[in-house]
Coordinates of N, CA, C and O in Angstrom, one line a residue:
M1 N -35.8 -16.3 -35.3 CA -36.9 -16.9 -36.0 C -37.2 -16.0 -37.2 O -37.1 -14.8 -37.1
A2 N -37.5 -16.6 -38.3 CA -37.9 -15.9 -39.5 C -39.0 -16.7 -40.2 O -39.1 -17.9 -39.9
M3 N -39.7 -16.1 -41.2 CA -40.7 -16.8 -41.9 C -40.6 -16.5 -43.4 O -40.5 -15.4 -43.8
K4 N -40.6 -17.6 -44.2 CA -40.6 -17.5 -45.6 C -42.0 -17.7 -46.2 O -42.6 -18.7 -45.8
V5 N -42.4 -16.8 -47.0 CA -43.8 -16.9 -47.6 C -43.7 -16.8 -49.1 O -43.0 -15.9 -49.6
E6 N -44.3 -17.8 -49.8 CA -44.3 -17.8 -51.3 C -45.6 -17.1 -51.7 O -46.7 -17.7 -51.4
L7 N -45.6 -16.0 -52.4 CA -46.8 -15.3 -52.8 C -46.8 -15.4 -54.4 O -45.8 -15.1 -55.0
P8 N -48.0 -15.7 -54.9 CA -48.1 -15.9 -56.4 C -47.8 -14.7 -57.2 O -47.2 -14.8 -58.3
E9 N -48.1 -13.5 -56.8 CA -47.9 -12.3 -57.6 C -46.6 -11.6 -57.2 O -45.9 -11.0 -58.0
T10 N -46.2 -11.7 -55.9 CA -45.1 -10.9 -55.4 C -43.8 -11.7 -55.4 O -42.7 -11.2 -55.4
G11 N -43.9 -13.0 -55.3 CA -42.8 -13.9 -55.2 C -42.5 -14.2 -53.7 O -43.3 -14.0 -52.8
T12 N -41.3 -14.6 -53.4 CA -40.9 -15.1 -52.1 C -40.6 -13.9 -51.2 O -39.9 -13.0 -51.6
M13 N -41.1 -13.9 -50.0 CA -40.8 -12.8 -49.0 C -40.3 -13.5 -47.8 O -40.9 -14.6 -47.3
L14 N -39.3 -13.0 -47.2 CA -38.7 -13.6 -46.0 C -38.7 -12.5 -44.9 O -38.1 -11.5 -44.9
F15 N -39.6 -12.8 -43.9 CA -39.8 -11.9 -42.8 C -38.9 -12.3 -41.6 O -38.9 -13.4 -41.1
T16 N -38.0 -11.3 -41.2 CA -36.9 -11.7 -40.3 C -37.3 -11.5 -38.8 O -36.6 -11.9 -37.9
S17 N -38.4 -10.8 -38.6 CA -38.9 -10.5 -37.2 C -37.7 -9.9 -36.4 O -37.0 -9.0 -36.8
D18 N -37.5 -10.5 -35.2 CA -36.4 -9.9 -34.4 C -35.0 -10.5 -34.7 O -34.0 -10.1 -34.1
A19 N -35.0 -11.5 -35.6 CA -33.7 -12.1 -35.9 C -32.7 -11.0 -36.6 O -31.5 -11.0 -36.3
V20 N -33.3 -10.2 -37.4 CA -32.6 -9.1 -38.0 C -33.4 -7.8 -37.9 O -34.4 -7.7 -38.6
Y21 N -33.0 -6.9 -37.1 CA -33.8 -5.7 -36.8 C -33.9 -4.8 -38.0 O -35.0 -4.3 -38.3
M22 N -32.8 -4.4 -38.5 CA -32.7 -3.3 -39.5 C -31.7 -3.6 -40.6 O -30.9 -4.5 -40.4
G23 N -31.8 -2.8 -41.6 CA -30.8 -3.0 -42.7 C -29.4 -2.9 -42.3 O -28.5 -3.6 -42.8
D24 N -29.1 -2.0 -41.3 CA -27.7 -2.0 -40.8 C -27.3 -3.3 -40.2 O -26.1 -3.7 -40.3
S25 N -28.2 -3.9 -39.5 CA -27.9 -5.2 -38.9 C -27.6 -6.3 -40.0 O -26.8 -7.1 -39.8
Y26 N -28.4 -6.3 -41.1 CA -28.3 -7.3 -42.1 C -27.0 -7.1 -42.9 O -26.4 -8.1 -43.3
G27 N -26.6 -5.8 -43.1 CA -25.3 -5.6 -43.8 C -25.4 -5.9 -45.3 O -26.5 -5.8 -45.9
P28 N -24.3 -6.3 -45.9 CA -23.1 -6.7 -45.2 C -22.2 -5.4 -44.9 O -22.3 -4.5 -45.6
P29 N -21.4 -5.5 -43.9 CA -21.3 -6.6 -43.0 C -22.4 -6.5 -42.0 O -22.9 -5.5 -41.6
A30 N -22.8 -7.7 -41.4 CA -23.8 -7.8 -40.4 C -23.3 -7.1 -39.1 O -22.1 -7.2 -38.7
T31 N -24.2 -6.3 -38.5 CA -23.8 -5.5 -37.3 C -24.9 -5.8 -36.3 O -26.1 -5.5 -36.5
P32 N -24.6 -6.5 -35.2 CA -25.6 -6.9 -34.2 C -26.2 -5.7 -33.5 O -25.6 -4.6 -33.3
A33 N -27.4 -5.9 -33.1 CA -28.1 -4.9 -32.2 C -27.6 -5.0 -30.8 O -27.0 -6.1 -30.4
A34 N -27.9 -4.1 -30.0 CA -27.4 -4.1 -28.6 C -27.9 -5.2 -27.8 O -27.2 -5.6 -26.8
I35 N -29.0 -5.8 -28.1 CA -29.6 -6.8 -27.3 C -29.1 -8.2 -27.6 O -29.4 -9.2 -26.9
V36 N -28.2 -8.4 -28.6 CA -27.6 -9.7 -28.9 C -26.6 -10.1 -27.9 O -25.7 -9.4 -27.6
D37 N -26.9 -11.3 -27.3 CA -26.0 -11.7 -26.2 C -25.1 -12.9 -26.6 O -24.2 -13.3 -25.9
D38 N -25.4 -13.5 -27.8 CA -24.6 -14.6 -28.3 C -24.2 -14.3 -29.7 O -25.0 -14.6 -30.7
L39 N -23.1 -13.6 -29.9 CA -22.7 -13.2 -31.2 C -22.5 -14.3 -32.2 O -22.9 -14.2 -33.4
T40 N -21.9 -15.4 -31.8 CA -21.7 -16.5 -32.7 C -23.0 -17.0 -33.3 O -23.1 -17.2 -34.5
A41 N -24.0 -17.2 -32.4 CA -25.3 -17.7 -32.8 C -26.0 -16.7 -33.7 O -26.6 -17.0 -34.7
W42 N -25.9 -15.4 -33.4 CA -26.6 -14.4 -34.1 C -26.0 -14.3 -35.5 O -26.7 -14.2 -36.5
Y43 N -24.6 -14.3 -35.7 CA -24.0 -14.2 -37.0 C -24.4 -15.4 -37.8 O -24.7 -15.3 -39.0
G44 N -24.5 -16.6 -37.2 CA -24.9 -17.8 -37.9 C -26.4 -17.7 -38.4 O -26.7 -18.1 -39.5
S45 N -27.2 -17.1 -37.6 CA -28.6 -16.9 -38.0 C -28.7 -15.9 -39.2 O -29.5 -16.1 -40.1
V46 N -28.0 -14.8 -39.1 CA -28.0 -13.9 -40.2 C -27.5 -14.5 -41.5 O -28.1 -14.3 -42.6
E47 N -26.5 -15.3 -41.4 CA -26.0 -15.9 -42.6 C -26.9 -17.0 -43.2 O -27.1 -17.2 -44.4
K48 N -27.6 -17.7 -42.2 CA -28.6 -18.6 -42.7 C -29.8 -17.9 -43.4 O -30.2 -18.4 -44.5
I49 N -30.2 -16.8 -42.8 CA -31.3 -16.0 -43.5 C -30.8 -15.5 -44.8 O -31.6 -15.6 -45.8
R50 N -29.6 -15.0 -44.9 CA -29.0 -14.5 -46.1 C -29.0 -15.6 -47.2 O -29.3 -15.4 -48.4
G51 N -28.6 -16.8 -46.8 CA -28.5 -17.9 -47.7 C -29.9 -18.3 -48.2 O -30.1 -18.6 -49.4
I52 N -30.9 -18.4 -47.3 CA -32.3 -18.7 -47.8 C -32.8 -17.7 -48.7 O -33.4 -18.0 -49.7
A53 N -32.5 -16.4 -48.4 CA -33.0 -15.3 -49.3 C -32.3 -15.4 -50.7 O -33.0 -15.2 -51.7
E54 N -31.0 -15.7 -50.7 CA -30.3 -15.8 -52.0 C -30.8 -17.0 -52.8 O -31.0 -16.9 -54.0
Q55 N -31.0 -18.1 -52.1 CA -31.4 -19.3 -52.8 C -32.8 -19.2 -53.3 O -33.1 -19.8 -54.4
S56 N -33.7 -18.5 -52.6 CA -35.1 -18.4 -53.1 C -35.4 -17.1 -53.7 O -36.6 -16.8 -54.0
D57 N -34.4 -16.2 -54.0 CA -34.6 -14.9 -54.5 C -35.7 -14.2 -53.8 O -36.6 -13.6 -54.4
A58 N -35.6 -14.2 -52.5 CA -36.6 -13.6 -51.6 C -36.4 -12.1 -51.4 O -35.3 -11.6 -51.3
T59 N -37.5 -11.4 -51.2 CA -37.4 -10.0 -50.6 C -37.3 -10.2 -49.1 O -38.2 -10.8 -48.5
V60 N -36.3 -9.6 -48.5 CA -36.1 -9.7 -47.1 C -36.8 -8.5 -46.5 O -36.5 -7.4 -46.8
V61 N -37.8 -8.8 -45.6 CA -38.5 -7.8 -44.8 C -37.9 -7.8 -43.4 O -38.1 -8.8 -42.6
L62 N -37.3 -6.7 -43.1 CA -36.6 -6.6 -41.8 C -37.6 -6.4 -40.7 O -38.6 -5.7 -40.9
G63 N -37.2 -6.8 -39.5 CA -38.1 -6.7 -38.3 C -38.6 -5.4 -37.9 O -39.7 -5.2 -37.5
H64 N -37.7 -4.4 -37.9 CA -38.0 -3.1 -37.3 C -37.4 -1.9 -38.1 O -37.0 -0.9 -37.5
D65 N -37.3 -2.0 -39.4 CA -36.7 -1.0 -40.2 C -37.7 0.0 -40.8 O -38.4 -0.3 -41.7
A66 N -37.8 1.2 -40.2 CA -38.8 2.2 -40.5 C -38.6 2.6 -42.0 O -39.6 2.8 -42.7
E67 N -37.4 2.8 -42.4 CA -37.1 3.2 -43.8 C -37.6 2.2 -44.8 O -38.3 2.6 -45.8
Q68 N -37.4 0.9 -44.5 CA -37.9 -0.1 -45.4 C -39.4 -0.1 -45.4 O -40.1 -0.2 -46.5
L69 N -40.0 0.0 -44.2 CA -41.4 0.0 -44.1 C -42.1 1.1 -44.9 O -43.1 0.9 -45.6
R70 N -41.5 2.3 -44.9 CA -42.0 3.4 -45.7 C -42.0 3.1 -47.2 O -42.8 3.7 -48.0
S71 N -41.2 2.2 -47.7 CA -41.1 1.9 -49.1 C -42.0 0.7 -49.5 O -42.1 0.4 -50.7
M72 N -42.7 0.2 -48.6 CA -43.6 -1.0 -48.9 C -45.1 -0.6 -49.0 O -45.5 0.4 -48.4
R73 N -45.8 -1.5 -49.7 CA -47.3 -1.3 -49.7 C -47.8 -1.7 -48.3 O -47.4 -2.7 -47.8
L74 N -48.7 -0.9 -47.8 CA -49.2 -1.1 -46.4 C -50.7 -1.1 -46.4 O -51.4 -0.5 -47.2
A75 N -51.3 -1.9 -45.5 CA -52.7 -1.9 -45.3 C -53.2 -0.6 -44.8 O -52.4 0.1 -44.1
P76 N -54.4 -0.1 -45.0 CA -55.4 -0.9 -45.7 C -55.4 -0.6 -47.2 O -56.1 -1.3 -48.0
S77 N -54.6 0.3 -47.8 CA -54.7 0.6 -49.2 C -53.9 -0.3 -50.1 O -54.2 -0.5 -51.2
G78 N -52.9 -1.0 -49.5 CA -52.1 -1.9 -50.3 C -52.1 -3.3 -49.7 O -52.3 -3.4 -48.5
F79 N -51.8 -4.3 -50.4 CA -51.7 -5.6 -49.9 C -50.9 -6.4 -50.9 O -50.7 -6.0 -52.0
Y80 N -50.4 -7.6 -50.4 CA -49.6 -8.4 -51.2 C -50.4 -9.7 -51.5 O -50.9 -10.3 -50.5
A81 N -50.5 -10.1 -52.7 CA -51.3 -11.3 -53.1 C -50.4 -12.4 -53.3 O -49.2 -12.3 -53.7

């Protein structure tokens, strides 16, 4: 599951939740997390997310990537409009 959000000031953001855990998982090449039990479905999901991101010029927000999180504006001092 992922969620695409259109924000007036920031543009499109695509939140991957558990579909893509970290930057290493997203790749390229995509590298599955240990909990993935259906590789074919998982690779298909990653490519679908990648296609949506490219088509909509979205910022991809990964589900559990601490490094990416440190680079983003966070509440309560920052927010996305």
